[in-house]
Amino acid sequence: KVEALPEQVAPESRNRIRVRQDLASLPAELINQIGNRCHPKLYDEGDPSEKLELVTGTNVYITRAQLMNCHVSAGTRHKVLLRRLLASFFDRNTLANSCGTGIRSSSNNPSRKPLDSRVLHAVKYYCQNFAPNFKESEMNAIAADMCTNARRVVRKSWIPKLKVLMAEGDAYTTFISDTGKIEPDMMGVEHSFETASHDGEAGPSAEALQ
């Protein structure tokens, strides 16, 4: 049994999403646009936390609220629906460490594994029911594109962390350099221990680093 990920809501959008999650069924205006192409249970009122099997027999589950949010966000756009559904089952790190559908294996990093085939099958089948002309090749390309974008975002997220680490490294070097120049009368009762430590190790290494 596979279930969608718990919904991660950004603080600024929490109020907006909460309104959507309180919906017991699809809004009438959306039904007028897309007809009966959604999960059959979305047309009847129910508990937003109820787990729905995305496609009968796949054992892939998503909450009513999450599936409803996917449809409300996508409207009539089937490609957006696919992206929303994939994002509901795969977090950014999973996407970043994956080669997507596995059809085009990564020559740069053969350790990347395809996404869970059961989830992919269920999501693609659901989207094809929503948009019968949605080609599988298009869906595979979108899944691969999401993995590429996730890697790009993950790499960017590391840049500020690396800058912090580099800054901390510079601060540590400065600290060692400065403490190596502390006068003996400032060392207090631990004079002999600290002096031996700084003179024997920290002083020369700090000079070497400079």
PDB file of C-alpha atoms in Angstrom:
ATOM      1  CA  LYS A   1       0.000   0.000   0.000  1.00  0.00           C
ATOM      2  CA  VAL A   2       1.354   3.406  -1.012  1.00  0.00           C
ATOM      3  CA  GLU A   3       0.011   6.650   0.427  1.00  0.00           C
ATOM      4  CA  ALA A   4       0.540  10.258  -0.551  1.00  0.00           C
ATOM      5  CA  LEU A   5       2.916  12.340   1.546  1.00  0.00           C
ATOM      6  CA  PRO A   6       1.594  14.466   4.416  1.00  0.00           C
ATOM      7  CA  GLU A   7       0.835  17.888   3.010  1.00  0.00           C
ATOM      8  CA  GLN A   8       3.586  20.462   3.675  1.00  0.00           C
ATOM      9  CA  VAL A   9       1.997  23.889   3.777  1.00  0.00           C
ATOM     10  CA  ALA A  10       3.988  27.122   3.661  1.00  0.00           C
ATOM     11  CA  PRO A  11       2.943  29.660   6.350  1.00  0.00           C
ATOM     12  CA  GLU A  12       1.847  32.270   3.833  1.00  0.00           C
ATOM     13  CA  SER A  13      -0.506  29.836   2.059  1.00  0.00           C
ATOM     14  CA  ARG A  14      -1.782  27.988   5.125  1.00  0.00           C
ATOM     15  CA  ASN A  15      -5.038  29.949   5.383  1.00  0.00           C
ATOM     16  CA  ARG A  16      -5.788  29.553   1.689  1.00  0.00           C
ATOM     17  CA  ILE A  17      -5.122  25.796   1.760  1.00  0.00           C
ATOM     18  CA  ARG A  18      -7.182  25.339   4.925  1.00  0.00           C
ATOM     19  CA  VAL A  19     -10.219  26.713   3.134  1.00  0.00           C
ATOM     20  CA  ARG A  20      -9.714  24.163   0.373  1.00  0.00           C
ATOM     21  CA  GLN A  21      -9.271  21.292   2.827  1.00  0.00           C
ATOM     22  CA  ASP A  22     -12.580  22.177   4.477  1.00  0.00           C
ATOM     23  CA  LEU A  23     -14.361  21.501   1.207  1.00  0.00           C
ATOM     24  CA  ALA A  24     -16.427  18.340   1.459  1.00  0.00           C
ATOM     25  CA  SER A  25     -16.768  17.924  -2.312  1.00  0.00           C
ATOM     26  CA  LEU A  26     -15.646  19.556  -5.547  1.00  0.00           C
ATOM     27  CA  PRO A  27     -16.955  23.099  -6.138  1.00  0.00           C
ATOM     28  CA  ALA A  28     -19.891  23.262  -8.523  1.00  0.00           C
ATOM     29  CA  GLU A  29     -18.120  25.701 -10.858  1.00  0.00           C
ATOM     30  CA  LEU A  30     -15.206  23.277 -11.260  1.00  0.00           C
ATOM     31  CA  ILE A  31     -17.552  20.390 -12.000  1.00  0.00           C
ATOM     32  CA  ASN A  32     -19.138  22.513 -14.725  1.00  0.00           C
ATOM     33  CA  GLN A  33     -15.702  22.914 -16.310  1.00  0.00           C
ATOM     34  CA  ILE A  34     -14.364  19.373 -16.082  1.00  0.00           C
ATOM     35  CA  GLY A  35     -17.501  17.246 -15.873  1.00  0.00           C
ATOM     36  CA  ASN A  36     -17.253  13.736 -14.437  1.00  0.00           C
ATOM     37  CA  ARG A  37     -13.572  13.125 -15.113  1.00  0.00           C
ATOM     38  CA  CYS A  38     -12.418  13.163 -11.470  1.00  0.00           C
ATOM     39  CA  HIS A  39     -12.403  10.472  -8.816  1.00  0.00           C
ATOM     40  CA  PRO A  40     -16.069   9.446  -8.368  1.00  0.00           C
ATOM     41  CA  LYS A  41     -15.989  10.043  -4.608  1.00  0.00           C
ATOM     42  CA  LEU A  42     -15.083  13.712  -5.036  1.00  0.00           C
ATOM     43  CA  TYR A  43     -18.593  14.454  -6.256  1.00  0.00           C
ATOM     44  CA  ASP A  44     -20.127  13.335  -2.952  1.00  0.00           C
ATOM     45  CA  GLU A  45     -19.552  15.008   0.399  1.00  0.00           C
ATOM     46  CA  GLY A  46     -17.064  13.329   2.694  1.00  0.00           C
ATOM     47  CA  ASP A  47     -14.320  13.691   5.288  1.00  0.00           C
ATOM     48  CA  PRO A  48     -11.314  15.622   3.853  1.00  0.00           C
ATOM     49  CA  SER A  49      -8.943  13.192   5.646  1.00  0.00           C
ATOM     50  CA  GLU A  50     -10.561  10.139   4.055  1.00  0.00           C
ATOM     51  CA  LYS A  51      -8.045   8.044   2.105  1.00  0.00           C
ATOM     52  CA  LEU A  52      -9.117   7.349  -1.454  1.00  0.00           C
ATOM     53  CA  GLU A  53      -7.608   4.709  -3.717  1.00  0.00           C
ATOM     54  CA  LEU A  54      -6.470   6.802  -6.673  1.00  0.00           C
ATOM     55  CA  VAL A  55      -7.265   4.052  -9.193  1.00  0.00           C
ATOM     56  CA  THR A  56      -9.134   0.906  -8.163  1.00  0.00           C
ATOM     57  CA  GLY A  57      -6.822  -2.058  -7.727  1.00  0.00           C
ATOM     58  CA  THR A  58      -3.549  -0.086  -7.594  1.00  0.00           C
ATOM     59  CA  ASN A  59      -3.309   0.114  -3.778  1.00  0.00           C
ATOM     60  CA  VAL A  60      -2.139   3.725  -4.141  1.00  0.00           C
ATOM     61  CA  TYR A  61      -3.938   6.081  -1.761  1.00  0.00           C
ATOM     62  CA  ILE A  62      -4.328   9.835  -1.394  1.00  0.00           C
ATOM     63  CA  THR A  63      -6.509  11.835   0.971  1.00  0.00           C
ATOM     64  CA  ARG A  64      -9.696  13.404  -0.326  1.00  0.00           C
ATOM     65  CA  ALA A  65      -8.338  16.877   0.575  1.00  0.00           C
ATOM     66  CA  GLN A  66      -5.067  16.344  -1.315  1.00  0.00           C
ATOM     67  CA  LEU A  67      -6.775  15.038  -4.427  1.00  0.00           C
ATOM     68  CA  MET A  68      -9.296  17.855  -4.293  1.00  0.00           C
ATOM     69  CA  ASN A  69      -6.476  20.406  -3.958  1.00  0.00           C
ATOM     70  CA  CYS A  70      -4.793  18.889  -7.016  1.00  0.00           C
ATOM     71  CA  HIS A  71      -7.965  19.318  -9.069  1.00  0.00           C
ATOM     72  CA  VAL A  72      -8.730  22.804  -7.774  1.00  0.00           C
ATOM     73  CA  SER A  73      -5.162  23.919  -8.596  1.00  0.00           C
ATOM     74  CA  ALA A  74      -5.168  22.291 -12.030  1.00  0.00           C
ATOM     75  CA  GLY A  75      -8.659  23.198 -13.191  1.00  0.00           C
ATOM     76  CA  THR A  76      -8.873  21.945 -16.773  1.00  0.00           C
ATOM     77  CA  ARG A  77      -5.075  21.704 -17.239  1.00  0.00           C
ATOM     78  CA  HIS A  78      -4.143  18.025 -17.332  1.00  0.00           C
ATOM     79  CA  LYS A  79      -0.383  18.674 -17.271  1.00  0.00           C
ATOM     80  CA  VAL A  80      -0.716  20.679 -14.069  1.00  0.00           C
ATOM     81  CA  LEU A  81      -2.818  17.875 -12.587  1.00  0.00           C
ATOM     82  CA  LEU A  82      -0.027  15.400 -13.324  1.00  0.00           C
ATOM     83  CA  ARG A  83       2.565  17.645 -11.676  1.00  0.00           C
ATOM     84  CA  ARG A  84       0.363  18.191  -8.604  1.00  0.00           C
ATOM     85  CA  LEU A  85      -0.262  14.470  -8.205  1.00  0.00           C
ATOM     86  CA  LEU A  86       3.411  13.556  -8.571  1.00  0.00           C
ATOM     87  CA  ALA A  87       4.319  16.220  -6.006  1.00  0.00           C
ATOM     88  CA  SER A  88       1.754  14.703  -3.627  1.00  0.00           C
ATOM     89  CA  PHE A  89       3.533  11.332  -3.680  1.00  0.00           C
ATOM     90  CA  PHE A  90       7.198  12.274  -4.157  1.00  0.00           C
ATOM     91  CA  ASP A  91       9.036  14.898  -2.137  1.00  0.00           C
ATOM     92  CA  ARG A  92      11.734  17.106  -3.628  1.00  0.00           C
ATOM     93  CA  ASN A  93      14.657  14.978  -2.456  1.00  0.00           C
ATOM     94  CA  THR A  94      13.087  11.806  -3.843  1.00  0.00           C
ATOM     95  CA  LEU A  95      12.606  13.521  -7.202  1.00  0.00           C
ATOM     96  CA  ALA A  96      16.136  14.942  -7.146  1.00  0.00           C
ATOM     97  CA  ASN A  97      17.662  11.505  -6.522  1.00  0.00           C
ATOM     98  CA  SER A  98      15.589   9.818  -9.213  1.00  0.00           C
ATOM     99  CA  CYS A  99      15.911   9.415 -12.964  1.00  0.00           C
ATOM    100  CA  GLY A 100      12.138   9.776 -13.368  1.00  0.00           C
ATOM    101  CA  THR A 101      10.392   6.938 -15.182  1.00  0.00           C
ATOM    102  CA  GLY A 102      13.623   5.070 -15.863  1.00  0.00           C
ATOM    103  CA  ILE A 103      13.025   5.008 -19.611  1.00  0.00           C
ATOM    104  CA  ARG A 104      15.994   7.304 -20.210  1.00  0.00           C
ATOM    105  CA  SER A 105      18.549   6.157 -17.662  1.00  0.00           C
ATOM    106  CA  SER A 106      21.011   8.730 -16.410  1.00  0.00           C
ATOM    107  CA  SER A 107      24.480   8.237 -17.848  1.00  0.00           C
ATOM    108  CA  ASN A 108      25.839  10.950 -15.556  1.00  0.00           C
ATOM    109  CA  ASN A 109      24.680   9.231 -12.389  1.00  0.00           C
ATOM    110  CA  PRO A 110      23.718   5.557 -12.788  1.00  0.00           C
ATOM    111  CA  SER A 111      22.859   5.376  -9.067  1.00  0.00           C
ATOM    112  CA  ARG A 112      19.631   7.288  -9.686  1.00  0.00           C
ATOM    113  CA  LYS A 113      16.684   4.925  -9.551  1.00  0.00           C
ATOM    114  CA  PRO A 114      13.279   5.249 -11.234  1.00  0.00           C
ATOM    115  CA  LEU A 115      10.333   6.524  -9.212  1.00  0.00           C
ATOM    116  CA  ASP A 116       7.983   3.957  -7.656  1.00  0.00           C
ATOM    117  CA  SER A 117       6.397   2.256 -10.668  1.00  0.00           C
ATOM    118  CA  ARG A 118       3.114   1.542  -8.836  1.00  0.00           C
ATOM    119  CA  VAL A 119       2.600   5.228  -8.087  1.00  0.00           C
ATOM    120  CA  LEU A 120       3.617   6.281 -11.596  1.00  0.00           C
ATOM    121  CA  HIS A 121       1.216   3.774 -13.131  1.00  0.00           C
ATOM    122  CA  ALA A 122      -1.688   4.922 -10.935  1.00  0.00           C
ATOM    123  CA  VAL A 123      -1.013   8.629 -11.495  1.00  0.00           C
ATOM    124  CA  LYS A 124      -0.616   8.275 -15.261  1.00  0.00           C
ATOM    125  CA  TYR A 125      -3.733   6.108 -15.532  1.00  0.00           C
ATOM    126  CA  TYR A 126      -5.716   8.638 -13.508  1.00  0.00           C
ATOM    127  CA  CYS A 127      -4.490  11.513 -15.681  1.00  0.00           C
ATOM    128  CA  GLN A 128      -5.341   9.617 -18.866  1.00  0.00           C
ATOM    129  CA  ASN A 129      -8.868   9.114 -17.562  1.00  0.00           C
ATOM    130  CA  PHE A 130      -8.991  12.864 -16.959  1.00  0.00           C
ATOM    131  CA  ALA A 131      -7.523  13.700 -20.371  1.00  0.00           C
ATOM    132  CA  PRO A 132      -7.753  10.743 -22.797  1.00  0.00           C
ATOM    133  CA  ASN A 133      -5.481  12.485 -25.335  1.00  0.00           C
ATOM    134  CA  PHE A 134      -2.696  12.891 -22.762  1.00  0.00           C
ATOM    135  CA  LYS A 135       0.136  10.827 -24.271  1.00  0.00           C
ATOM    136  CA  GLU A 136       2.290   8.653 -22.028  1.00  0.00           C
ATOM    137  CA  SER A 137       5.412  10.050 -23.681  1.00  0.00           C
ATOM    138  CA  GLU A 138       4.340  13.533 -22.554  1.00  0.00           C
ATOM    139  CA  MET A 139       3.771  12.296 -19.005  1.00  0.00           C
ATOM    140  CA  ASN A 140       7.180  10.613 -18.912  1.00  0.00           C
ATOM    141  CA  ALA A 141       8.811  13.832 -20.125  1.00  0.00           C
ATOM    142  CA  ILE A 142       7.037  15.851 -17.404  1.00  0.00           C
ATOM    143  CA  ALA A 143       8.141  13.386 -14.712  1.00  0.00           C
ATOM    144  CA  ALA A 144      11.743  13.599 -15.938  1.00  0.00           C
ATOM    145  CA  ASP A 145      11.513  17.398 -16.049  1.00  0.00           C
ATOM    146  CA  MET A 146      10.282  17.475 -12.434  1.00  0.00           C
ATOM    147  CA  CYS A 147      13.299  15.401 -11.372  1.00  0.00           C
ATOM    148  CA  THR A 148      15.664  17.755 -13.204  1.00  0.00           C
ATOM    149  CA  ASN A 149      14.053  20.823 -11.633  1.00  0.00           C
ATOM    150  CA  ALA A 150      14.189  19.215  -8.192  1.00  0.00           C
ATOM    151  CA  ARG A 151      17.940  18.623  -8.568  1.00  0.00           C
ATOM    152  CA  ARG A 152      18.391  22.252  -9.588  1.00  0.00           C
ATOM    153  CA  VAL A 153      16.467  23.486  -6.538  1.00  0.00           C
ATOM    154  CA  VAL A 154      18.351  21.153  -4.184  1.00  0.00           C
ATOM    155  CA  ARG A 155      21.690  22.358  -5.563  1.00  0.00           C
ATOM    156  CA  LYS A 156      20.641  25.996  -5.121  1.00  0.00           C
ATOM    157  CA  SER A 157      19.533  25.301  -1.556  1.00  0.00           C
ATOM    158  CA  TRP A 158      23.049  24.119  -0.761  1.00  0.00           C
ATOM    159  CA  ILE A 159      24.714  27.354  -1.918  1.00  0.00           C
ATOM    160  CA  PRO A 160      23.798  29.441   1.184  1.00  0.00           C
ATOM    161  CA  LYS A 161      24.679  26.492   3.428  1.00  0.00           C
ATOM    162  CA  LEU A 162      28.103  26.228   1.813  1.00  0.00           C
ATOM    163  CA  LYS A 163      28.605  29.981   2.211  1.00  0.00           C
ATOM    164  CA  VAL A 164      27.772  29.669   5.917  1.00  0.00           C
ATOM    165  CA  LEU A 165      30.205  26.780   6.312  1.00  0.00           C
ATOM    166  CA  MET A 166      32.904  28.749   4.513  1.00  0.00           C
ATOM    167  CA  ALA A 167      32.212  31.790   6.684  1.00  0.00           C
ATOM    168  CA  GLU A 168      32.357  29.650   9.804  1.00  0.00           C
ATOM    169  CA  GLY A 169      35.643  28.226   8.582  1.00  0.00           C
ATOM    170  CA  ASP A 170      37.059  31.753   8.158  1.00  0.00           C
ATOM    171  CA  ALA A 171      35.755  32.716  11.590  1.00  0.00           C
ATOM    172  CA  TYR A 172      37.366  29.638  13.107  1.00  0.00           C
ATOM    173  CA  THR A 173      40.685  30.461  11.452  1.00  0.00           C
ATOM    174  CA  THR A 174      40.484  34.033  12.775  1.00  0.00           C
ATOM    175  CA  PHE A 175      39.542  32.765  16.228  1.00  0.00           C
ATOM    176  CA  ILE A 176      42.521  30.382  16.363  1.00  0.00           C
ATOM    177  CA  SER A 177      44.816  33.102  15.081  1.00  0.00           C
ATOM    178  CA  ASP A 178      43.568  35.593  17.681  1.00  0.00           C
ATOM    179  CA  THR A 179      43.609  33.184  20.611  1.00  0.00           C
ATOM    180  CA  GLY A 180      47.161  32.242  19.754  1.00  0.00           C
ATOM    181  CA  LYS A 181      48.122  35.841  20.601  1.00  0.00           C
ATOM    182  CA  ILE A 182      46.407  35.963  24.003  1.00  0.00           C
ATOM    183  CA  GLU A 183      48.712  37.328  26.665  1.00  0.00           C
ATOM    184  CA  PRO A 184      49.740  34.885  29.487  1.00  0.00           C
ATOM    185  CA  ASP A 185      48.222  37.052  32.258  1.00  0.00           C
ATOM    186  CA  MET A 186      44.790  36.663  30.602  1.00  0.00           C
ATOM    187  CA  MET A 187      44.840  32.895  30.726  1.00  0.00           C
ATOM    188  CA  GLY A 188      43.927  32.624  34.441  1.00  0.00           C
ATOM    189  CA  VAL A 189      44.382  29.412  36.369  1.00  0.00           C
ATOM    190  CA  GLU A 190      44.558  27.336  33.178  1.00  0.00           C
ATOM    191  CA  HIS A 191      47.656  29.204  32.027  1.00  0.00           C
ATOM    192  CA  SER A 192      50.025  26.263  31.709  1.00  0.00           C
ATOM    193  CA  PHE A 193      47.506  23.969  29.951  1.00  0.00           C
ATOM    194  CA  GLU A 194      46.235  26.541  27.470  1.00  0.00           C
ATOM    195  CA  THR A 195      49.672  27.921  26.678  1.00  0.00           C
ATOM    196  CA  ALA A 196      50.963  24.474  25.836  1.00  0.00           C
ATOM    197  CA  SER A 197      47.942  23.813  23.656  1.00  0.00           C
ATOM    198  CA  HIS A 198      48.156  27.074  21.684  1.00  0.00           C
ATOM    199  CA  ASP A 199      51.912  27.205  21.400  1.00  0.00           C
ATOM    200  CA  GLY A 200      52.186  23.584  20.441  1.00  0.00           C
ATOM    201  CA  GLU A 201      49.333  23.306  17.922  1.00  0.00           C
ATOM    202  CA  ALA A 202      47.156  26.293  17.252  1.00  0.00           C
ATOM    203  CA  GLY A 203      49.822  28.950  16.688  1.00  0.00           C
ATOM    204  CA  PRO A 204      51.789  27.225  13.919  1.00  0.00           C
ATOM    205  CA  SER A 205      48.688  25.852  12.180  1.00  0.00           C
ATOM    206  CA  ALA A 206      47.068  29.272  12.162  1.00  0.00           C
ATOM    207  CA  GLU A 207      50.190  30.766  10.626  1.00  0.00           C
ATOM    208  CA  ALA A 208      50.230  28.008   8.054  1.00  0.00           C
ATOM    209  CA  LEU A 209      46.613  28.740   7.175  1.00  0.00           C
ATOM    210  CA  GLN A 210      47.477  32.382   6.678  1.00  0.00           C
TER     211      GLN A 210
END
